[in-house]
PDB file of C-alpha atoms and ligand atoms in Angstrom:
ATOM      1  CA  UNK X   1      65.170 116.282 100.688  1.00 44.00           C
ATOM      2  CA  UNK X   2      66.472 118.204 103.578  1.00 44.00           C
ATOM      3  CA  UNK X   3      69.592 120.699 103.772  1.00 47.00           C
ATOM      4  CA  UNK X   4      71.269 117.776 105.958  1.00 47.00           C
ATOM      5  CA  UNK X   5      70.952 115.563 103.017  1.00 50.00           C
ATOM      6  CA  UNK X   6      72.170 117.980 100.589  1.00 48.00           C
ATOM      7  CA  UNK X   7      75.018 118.303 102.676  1.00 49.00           C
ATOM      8  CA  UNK X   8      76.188 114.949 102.197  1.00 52.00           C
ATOM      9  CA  UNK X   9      77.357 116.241  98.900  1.00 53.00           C
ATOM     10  CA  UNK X  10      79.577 113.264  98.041  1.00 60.00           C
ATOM     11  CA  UNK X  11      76.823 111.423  95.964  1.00 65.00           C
ATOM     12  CA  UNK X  12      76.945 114.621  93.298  1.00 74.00           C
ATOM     13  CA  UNK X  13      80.766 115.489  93.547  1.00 79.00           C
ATOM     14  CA  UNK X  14      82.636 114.679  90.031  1.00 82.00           C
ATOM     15  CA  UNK X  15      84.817 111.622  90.378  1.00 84.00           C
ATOM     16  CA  UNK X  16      88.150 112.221  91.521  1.00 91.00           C
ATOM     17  CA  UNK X  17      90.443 112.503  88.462  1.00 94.00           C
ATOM     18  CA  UNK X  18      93.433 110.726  90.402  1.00 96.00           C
ATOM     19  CA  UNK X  19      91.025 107.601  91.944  1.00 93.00           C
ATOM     20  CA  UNK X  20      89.413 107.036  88.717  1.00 94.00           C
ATOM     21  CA  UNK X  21      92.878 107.726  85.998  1.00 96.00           C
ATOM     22  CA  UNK X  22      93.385 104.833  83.441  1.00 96.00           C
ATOM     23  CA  UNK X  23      97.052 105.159  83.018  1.00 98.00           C
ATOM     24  CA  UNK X  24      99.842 104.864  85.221  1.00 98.00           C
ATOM     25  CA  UNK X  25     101.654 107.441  82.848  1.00 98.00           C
ATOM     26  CA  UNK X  26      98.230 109.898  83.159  1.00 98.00           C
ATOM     27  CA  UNK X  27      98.592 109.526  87.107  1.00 98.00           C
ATOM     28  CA  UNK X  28     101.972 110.492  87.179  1.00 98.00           C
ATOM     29  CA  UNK X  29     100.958 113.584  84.843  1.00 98.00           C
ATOM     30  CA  UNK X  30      98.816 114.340  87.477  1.00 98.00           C
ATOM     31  CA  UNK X  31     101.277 113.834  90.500  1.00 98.00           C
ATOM     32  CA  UNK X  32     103.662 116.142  88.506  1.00 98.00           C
ATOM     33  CA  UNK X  33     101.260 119.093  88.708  1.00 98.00           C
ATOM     34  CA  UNK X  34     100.050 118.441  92.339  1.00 98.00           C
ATOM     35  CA  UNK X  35      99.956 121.172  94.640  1.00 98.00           C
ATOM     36  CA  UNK X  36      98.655 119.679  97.576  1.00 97.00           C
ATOM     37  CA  UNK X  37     101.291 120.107  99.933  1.00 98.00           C
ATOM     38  CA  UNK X  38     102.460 124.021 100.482  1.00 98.00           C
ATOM     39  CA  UNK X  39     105.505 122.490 102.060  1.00 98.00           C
ATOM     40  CA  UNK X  40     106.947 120.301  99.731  1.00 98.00           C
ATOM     41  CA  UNK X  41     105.530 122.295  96.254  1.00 98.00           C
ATOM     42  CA  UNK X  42     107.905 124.723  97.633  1.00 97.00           C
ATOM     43  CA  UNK X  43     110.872 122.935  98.777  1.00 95.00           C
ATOM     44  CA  UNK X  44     110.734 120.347  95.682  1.00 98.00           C
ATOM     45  CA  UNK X  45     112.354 120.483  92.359  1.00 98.00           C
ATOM     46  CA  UNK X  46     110.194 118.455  90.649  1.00 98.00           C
ATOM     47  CA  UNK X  47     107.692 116.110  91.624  1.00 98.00           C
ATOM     48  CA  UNK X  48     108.790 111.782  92.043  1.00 98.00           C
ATOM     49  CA  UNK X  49     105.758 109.666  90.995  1.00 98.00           C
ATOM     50  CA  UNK X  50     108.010 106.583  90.446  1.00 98.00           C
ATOM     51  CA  UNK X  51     109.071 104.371  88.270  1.00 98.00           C
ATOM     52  CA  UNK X  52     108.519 100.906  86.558  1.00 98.00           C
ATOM     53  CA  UNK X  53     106.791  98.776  83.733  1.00 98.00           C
ATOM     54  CA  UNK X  54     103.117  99.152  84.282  1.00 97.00           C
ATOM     55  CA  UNK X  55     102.642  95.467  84.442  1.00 97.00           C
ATOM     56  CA  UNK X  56     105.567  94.842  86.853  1.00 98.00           C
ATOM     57  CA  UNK X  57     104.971  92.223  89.372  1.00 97.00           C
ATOM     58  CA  UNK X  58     106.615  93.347  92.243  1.00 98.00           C
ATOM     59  CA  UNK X  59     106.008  96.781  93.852  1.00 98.00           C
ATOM     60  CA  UNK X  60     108.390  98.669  96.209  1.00 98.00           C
ATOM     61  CA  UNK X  61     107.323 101.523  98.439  1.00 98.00           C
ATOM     62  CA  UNK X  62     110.136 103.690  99.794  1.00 98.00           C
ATOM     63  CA  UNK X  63     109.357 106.523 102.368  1.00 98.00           C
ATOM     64  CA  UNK X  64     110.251 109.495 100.392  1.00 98.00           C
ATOM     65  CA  UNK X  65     112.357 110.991  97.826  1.00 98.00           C
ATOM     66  CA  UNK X  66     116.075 112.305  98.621  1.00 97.00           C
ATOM     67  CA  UNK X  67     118.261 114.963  97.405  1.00 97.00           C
ATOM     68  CA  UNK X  68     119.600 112.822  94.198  1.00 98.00           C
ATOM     69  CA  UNK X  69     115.793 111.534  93.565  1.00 98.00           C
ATOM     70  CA  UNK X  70     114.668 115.172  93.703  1.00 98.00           C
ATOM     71  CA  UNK X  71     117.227 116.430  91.182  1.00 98.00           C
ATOM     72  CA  UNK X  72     116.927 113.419  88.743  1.00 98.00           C
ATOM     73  CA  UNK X  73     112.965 112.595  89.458  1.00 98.00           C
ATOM     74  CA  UNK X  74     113.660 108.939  89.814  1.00 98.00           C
ATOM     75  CA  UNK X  75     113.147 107.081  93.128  1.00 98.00           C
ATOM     76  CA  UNK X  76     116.143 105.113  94.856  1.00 98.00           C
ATOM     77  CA  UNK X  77     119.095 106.771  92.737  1.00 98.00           C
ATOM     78  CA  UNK X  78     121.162 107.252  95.902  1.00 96.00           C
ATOM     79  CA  UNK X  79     122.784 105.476  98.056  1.00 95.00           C
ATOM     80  CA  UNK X  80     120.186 103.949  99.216  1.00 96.00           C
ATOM     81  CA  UNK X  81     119.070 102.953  95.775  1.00 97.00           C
ATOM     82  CA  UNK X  82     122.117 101.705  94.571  1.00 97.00           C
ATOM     83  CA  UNK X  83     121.960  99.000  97.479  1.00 97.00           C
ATOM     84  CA  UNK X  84     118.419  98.714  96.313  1.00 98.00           C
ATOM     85  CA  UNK X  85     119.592  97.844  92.936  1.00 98.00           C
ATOM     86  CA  UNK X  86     121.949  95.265  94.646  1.00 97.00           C
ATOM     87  CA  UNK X  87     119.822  93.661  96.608  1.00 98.00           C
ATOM     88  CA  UNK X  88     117.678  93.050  93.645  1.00 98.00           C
ATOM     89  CA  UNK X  89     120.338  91.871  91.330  1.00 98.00           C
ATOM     90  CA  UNK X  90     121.311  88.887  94.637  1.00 97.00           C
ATOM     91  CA  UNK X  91     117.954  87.646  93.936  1.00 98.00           C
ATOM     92  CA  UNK X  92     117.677  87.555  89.955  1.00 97.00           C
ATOM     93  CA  UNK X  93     115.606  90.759  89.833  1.00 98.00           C
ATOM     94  CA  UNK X  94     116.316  93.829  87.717  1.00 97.00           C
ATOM     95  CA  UNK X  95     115.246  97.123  88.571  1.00 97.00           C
ATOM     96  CA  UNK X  96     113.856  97.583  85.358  1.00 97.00           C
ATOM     97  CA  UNK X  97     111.309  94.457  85.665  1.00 98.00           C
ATOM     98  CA  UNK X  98     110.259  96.023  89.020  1.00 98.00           C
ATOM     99  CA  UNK X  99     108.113  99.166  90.176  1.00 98.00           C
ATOM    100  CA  UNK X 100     109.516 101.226  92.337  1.00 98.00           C
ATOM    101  CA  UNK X 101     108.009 104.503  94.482  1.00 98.00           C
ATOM    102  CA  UNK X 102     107.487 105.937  97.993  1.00 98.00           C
ATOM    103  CA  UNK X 103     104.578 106.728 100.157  1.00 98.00           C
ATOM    104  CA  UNK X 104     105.392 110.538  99.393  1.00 98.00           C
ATOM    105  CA  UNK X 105     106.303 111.664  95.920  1.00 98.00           C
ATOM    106  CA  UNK X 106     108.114 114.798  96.991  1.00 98.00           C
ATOM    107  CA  UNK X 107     110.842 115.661  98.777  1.00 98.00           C
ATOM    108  CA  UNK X 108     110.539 116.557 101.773  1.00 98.00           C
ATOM    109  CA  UNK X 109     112.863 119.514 102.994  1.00 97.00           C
ATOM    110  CA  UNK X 110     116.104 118.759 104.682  1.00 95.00           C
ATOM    111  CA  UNK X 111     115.221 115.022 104.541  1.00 93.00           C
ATOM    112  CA  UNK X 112     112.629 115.232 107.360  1.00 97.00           C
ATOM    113  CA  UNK X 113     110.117 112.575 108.113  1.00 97.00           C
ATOM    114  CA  UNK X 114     106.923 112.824 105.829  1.00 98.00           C
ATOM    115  CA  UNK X 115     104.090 114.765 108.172  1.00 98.00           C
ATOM    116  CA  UNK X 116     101.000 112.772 108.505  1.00 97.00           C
ATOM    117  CA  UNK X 117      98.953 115.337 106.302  1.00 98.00           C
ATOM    118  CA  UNK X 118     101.367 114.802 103.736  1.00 98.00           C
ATOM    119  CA  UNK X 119     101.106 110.799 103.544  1.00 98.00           C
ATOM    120  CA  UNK X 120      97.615 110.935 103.636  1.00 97.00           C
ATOM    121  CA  UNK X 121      97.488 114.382 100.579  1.00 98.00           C
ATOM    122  CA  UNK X 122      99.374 111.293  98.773  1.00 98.00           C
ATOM    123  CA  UNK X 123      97.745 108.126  99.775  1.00 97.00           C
ATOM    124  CA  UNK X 124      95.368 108.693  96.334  1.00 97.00           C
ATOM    125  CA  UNK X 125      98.280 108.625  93.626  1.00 98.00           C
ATOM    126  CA  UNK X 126      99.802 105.488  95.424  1.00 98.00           C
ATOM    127  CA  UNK X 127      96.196 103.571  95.814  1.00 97.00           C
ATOM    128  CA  UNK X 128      96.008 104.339  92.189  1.00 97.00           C
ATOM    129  CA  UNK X 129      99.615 103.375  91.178  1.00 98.00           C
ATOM    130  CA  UNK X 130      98.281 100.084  93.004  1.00 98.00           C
ATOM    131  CA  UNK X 131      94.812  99.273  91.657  1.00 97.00           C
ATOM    132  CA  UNK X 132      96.470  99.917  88.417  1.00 97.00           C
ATOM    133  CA  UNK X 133      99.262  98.039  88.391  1.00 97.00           C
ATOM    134  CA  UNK X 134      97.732  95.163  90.639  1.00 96.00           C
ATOM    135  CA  UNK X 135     101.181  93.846  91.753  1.00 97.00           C
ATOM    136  CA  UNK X 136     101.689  90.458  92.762  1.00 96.00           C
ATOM    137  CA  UNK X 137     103.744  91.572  95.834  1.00 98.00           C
ATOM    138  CA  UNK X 138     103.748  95.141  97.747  1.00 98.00           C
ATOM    139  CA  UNK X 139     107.126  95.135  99.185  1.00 98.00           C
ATOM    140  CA  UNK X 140     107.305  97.798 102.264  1.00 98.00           C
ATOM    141  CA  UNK X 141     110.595  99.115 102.584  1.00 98.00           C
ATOM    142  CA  UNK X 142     110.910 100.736 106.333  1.00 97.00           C
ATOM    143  CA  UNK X 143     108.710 102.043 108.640  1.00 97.00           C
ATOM    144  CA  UNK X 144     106.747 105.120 107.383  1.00 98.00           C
ATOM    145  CA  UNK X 145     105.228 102.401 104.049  1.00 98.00           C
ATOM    146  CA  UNK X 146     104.810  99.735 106.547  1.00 98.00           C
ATOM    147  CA  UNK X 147     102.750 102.125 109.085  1.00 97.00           C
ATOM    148  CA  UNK X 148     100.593 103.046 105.962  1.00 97.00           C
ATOM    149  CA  UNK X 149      98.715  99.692 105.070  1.00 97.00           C
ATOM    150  CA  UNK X 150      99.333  98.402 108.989  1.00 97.00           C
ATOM    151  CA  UNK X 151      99.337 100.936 111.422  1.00 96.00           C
ATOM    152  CA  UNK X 152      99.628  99.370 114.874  1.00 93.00           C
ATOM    153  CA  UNK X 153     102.872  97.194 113.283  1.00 96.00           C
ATOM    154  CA  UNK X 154     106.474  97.798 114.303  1.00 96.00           C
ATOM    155  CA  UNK X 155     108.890  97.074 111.346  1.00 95.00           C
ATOM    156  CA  UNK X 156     111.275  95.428 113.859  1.00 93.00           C
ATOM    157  CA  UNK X 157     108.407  92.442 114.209  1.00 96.00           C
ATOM    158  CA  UNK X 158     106.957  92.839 111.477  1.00 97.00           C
ATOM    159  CA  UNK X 159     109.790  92.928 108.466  1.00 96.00           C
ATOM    160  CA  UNK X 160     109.970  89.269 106.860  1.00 96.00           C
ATOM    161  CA  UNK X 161     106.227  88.943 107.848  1.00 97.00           C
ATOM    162  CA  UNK X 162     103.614  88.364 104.568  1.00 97.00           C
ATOM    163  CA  UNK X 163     100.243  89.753 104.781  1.00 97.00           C
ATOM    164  CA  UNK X 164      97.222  90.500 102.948  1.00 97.00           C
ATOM    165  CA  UNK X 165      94.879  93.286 102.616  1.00 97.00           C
ATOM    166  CA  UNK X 166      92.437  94.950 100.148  1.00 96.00           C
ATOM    167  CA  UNK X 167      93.474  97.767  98.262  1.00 94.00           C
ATOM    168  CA  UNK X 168      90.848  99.982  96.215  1.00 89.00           C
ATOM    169  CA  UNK X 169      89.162  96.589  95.520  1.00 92.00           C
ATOM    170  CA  UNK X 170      91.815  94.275  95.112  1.00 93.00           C
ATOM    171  CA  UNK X 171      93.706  92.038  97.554  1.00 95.00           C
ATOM    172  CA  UNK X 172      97.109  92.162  97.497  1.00 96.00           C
ATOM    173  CA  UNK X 173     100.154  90.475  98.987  1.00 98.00           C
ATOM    174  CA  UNK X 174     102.392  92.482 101.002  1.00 98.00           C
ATOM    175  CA  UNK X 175     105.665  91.764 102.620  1.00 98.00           C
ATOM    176  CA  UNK X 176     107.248  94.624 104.991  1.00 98.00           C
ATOM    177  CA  UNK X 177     111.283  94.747 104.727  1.00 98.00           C
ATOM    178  CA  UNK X 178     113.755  96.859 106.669  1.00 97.00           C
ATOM    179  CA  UNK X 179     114.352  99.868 104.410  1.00 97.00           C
ATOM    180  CA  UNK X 180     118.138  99.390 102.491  1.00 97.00           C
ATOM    181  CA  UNK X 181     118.781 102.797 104.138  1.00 96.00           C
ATOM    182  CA  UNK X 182     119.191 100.618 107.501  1.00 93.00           C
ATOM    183  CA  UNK X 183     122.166  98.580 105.459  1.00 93.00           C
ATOM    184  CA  UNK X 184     124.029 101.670 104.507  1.00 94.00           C
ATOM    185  CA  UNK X 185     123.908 102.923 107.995  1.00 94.00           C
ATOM    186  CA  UNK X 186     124.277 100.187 109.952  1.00 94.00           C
ATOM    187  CA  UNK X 187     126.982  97.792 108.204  1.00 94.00           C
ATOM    188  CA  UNK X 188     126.080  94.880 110.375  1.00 96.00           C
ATOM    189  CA  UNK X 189     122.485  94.499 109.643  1.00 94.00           C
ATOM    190  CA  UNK X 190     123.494  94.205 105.871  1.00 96.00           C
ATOM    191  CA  UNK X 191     123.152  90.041 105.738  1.00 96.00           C
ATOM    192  CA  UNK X 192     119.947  90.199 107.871  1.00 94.00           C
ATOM    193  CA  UNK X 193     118.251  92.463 105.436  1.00 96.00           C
ATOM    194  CA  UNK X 194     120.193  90.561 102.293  1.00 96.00           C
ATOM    195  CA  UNK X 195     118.811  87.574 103.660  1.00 96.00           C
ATOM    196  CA  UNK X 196     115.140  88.903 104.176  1.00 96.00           C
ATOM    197  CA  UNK X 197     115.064  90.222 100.259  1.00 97.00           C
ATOM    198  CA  UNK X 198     115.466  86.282  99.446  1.00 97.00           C
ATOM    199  CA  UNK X 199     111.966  86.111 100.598  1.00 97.00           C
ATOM    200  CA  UNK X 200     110.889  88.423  97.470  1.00 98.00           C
ATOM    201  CA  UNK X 201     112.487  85.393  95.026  1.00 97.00           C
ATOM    202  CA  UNK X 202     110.554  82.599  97.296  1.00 96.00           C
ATOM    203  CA  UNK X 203     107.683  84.301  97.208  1.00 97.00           C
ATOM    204  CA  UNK X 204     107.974  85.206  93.407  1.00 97.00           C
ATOM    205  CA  UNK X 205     108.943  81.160  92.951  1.00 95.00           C
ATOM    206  CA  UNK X 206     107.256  79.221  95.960  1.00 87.00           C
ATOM    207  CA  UNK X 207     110.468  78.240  96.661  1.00 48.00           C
ATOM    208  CA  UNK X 208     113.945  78.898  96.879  1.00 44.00           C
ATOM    209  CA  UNK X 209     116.891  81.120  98.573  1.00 46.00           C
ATOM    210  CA  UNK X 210     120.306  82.046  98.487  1.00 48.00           C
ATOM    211  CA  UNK X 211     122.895  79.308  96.307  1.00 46.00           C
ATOM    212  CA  UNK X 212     125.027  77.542  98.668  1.00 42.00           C
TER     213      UNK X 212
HETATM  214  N1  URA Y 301     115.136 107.151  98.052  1.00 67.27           N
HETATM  215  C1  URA Y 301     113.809 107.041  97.842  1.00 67.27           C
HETATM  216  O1  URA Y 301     113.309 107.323  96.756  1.00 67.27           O
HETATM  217  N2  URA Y 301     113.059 106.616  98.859  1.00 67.27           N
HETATM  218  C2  URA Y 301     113.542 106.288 100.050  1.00 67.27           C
HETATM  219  O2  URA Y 301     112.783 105.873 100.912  1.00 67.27           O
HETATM  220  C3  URA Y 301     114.936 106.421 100.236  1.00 67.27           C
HETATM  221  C4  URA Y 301     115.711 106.850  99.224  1.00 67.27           C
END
C-alpha cells in the first residue's frame, strides 16, 4: 500500500459517535456537550437539541434557537412558538405528539443568521435525530431548513410544495412551510401560512382541511 492510500484514512477512522448513536436521548447528550462551534459555545447558555416523543410522526425544523429557547433549552417557546403551538392545535395536532428542532441547536448571538460552517458543524445531530426517528413528514419551517435538504429552492415557491429525498438511508417526505416567525411579523400573511399548515393534517390523513 502506498502513503496516498494510507492517506485516505477514512476506512480505519472509529465510527462517528453522533452518526452511529442509538438513542435520540444519547444524541442529545452528545449535542449538550458539543463544542464545535467557538461562536456559539461561547455565546450560548446551554445547548437546544429539541424536543419530542422519539416515535413522533411529524418532524419540524426551525432555523435556530432564540433568547427564550436559550434560557429554557426548549425549541419554539417564544413567540414564535406559541403561534407554532397554535397552528398545530387548528389542525388537531399537539405539540407534545410532534418533534420539534432547528437546523442549529445553539443560539446564535444577537439572533444572527446561522453561518454556513455552523449548519453544516450541525447537519450530523439533525441527520441522526432523523434516521432515528424516521418521521413520516419533515416539515421545513423557513428558509435556512428549507435551503438545507434543497438548496437551489426559494421558500416563496417552494412552501406548500411536498418532496422526497433520502436521508442517511431512508426516504422521507418533506413539506417546506413559511416559518410562523413570518405570521408574527407580518399580520397579513397569517391565513396564508394557517392555511398551508392544513396541508400537515391532509397529508397526515390523505384528506381533509379546514371545517367550514
Ligand atoms: N425558535 C426556534 O427554536 N426556532 C426558530 O426557528 C424560531 C424560534
Amino acid at each position: 500500500m502506498t502513503d496516498h492510500d494510507l492517506s485516505q484514512g477514512d476506512f480505519f477512522a472509529p465510527p462517528d459517535p453522533i452518526l452511529t448513536c442509538g438513542t435520540i436521548a444519547d444524541l442529545h447528550d452528545l449535542a449538550r456537550g458539543c463544542t464545535r462551534c467557538e461562536e456559539l459555545v461561547e455565546a450560548r447558555t446551554q445547548v437546544v437539541p429539541g424536543v419530542g416523543p422519539p416515535d413522533a410522526r411529524v418532524f419540524f425544523i426551525g432555523e435556530a434557537p432564540g433568547r427564550r429557547e436559550d434560557a429554557q433549552g426548549e425549541p419554539f417557546v417564544g413567540d414564535a412558538g406559541a403561534y407554532l403551538t397554535e397552528l398545530l392545535e387548528k389542525i388537531g395536532l399537539s405539540r407534545g405528539e410532534v418533534f420539534i428542532s432547528n437546523i442549529v441547536k445553539c443560539r446564535p448571538p444577537e439572533n444572527r443568521n446561522p453561518k454556513t460552517p455552523e449548519i453544516e458543524n450541525c447537519a450530523p445531530y439533525l441527520e441522526r435525530q432523523l434516521a432515528l426517528i424516521k418521521p413520516e413528514l419533515v416539515v421545513l419551517l423557513g428558509r435556512f431548513a428549507l435551503e438545507r435538504f434543497f438548496p437551489r429552492e426559494k421558500i416563496t415557491e417552494s412552501a406548500g410544495v411536498p418532496r422526497r429525498k433520502t436521508i442517511a438511508g431512508h426516504e422521507m417526505t418533506f413539506l417546506p412551510l413559511l416559518h410562523p416567525a413570518f405570521g408574527i411579523r407580518r399580520q397579513d400573511l397569517k391565513p396564508e401560512i394557517e392555511k398551508s399548515f392544513w396541508k400537515i393534517r391532509e397529508m397526515l390523513d390523505g384528506a381533509g382541511g379546514p371545517a367550514e
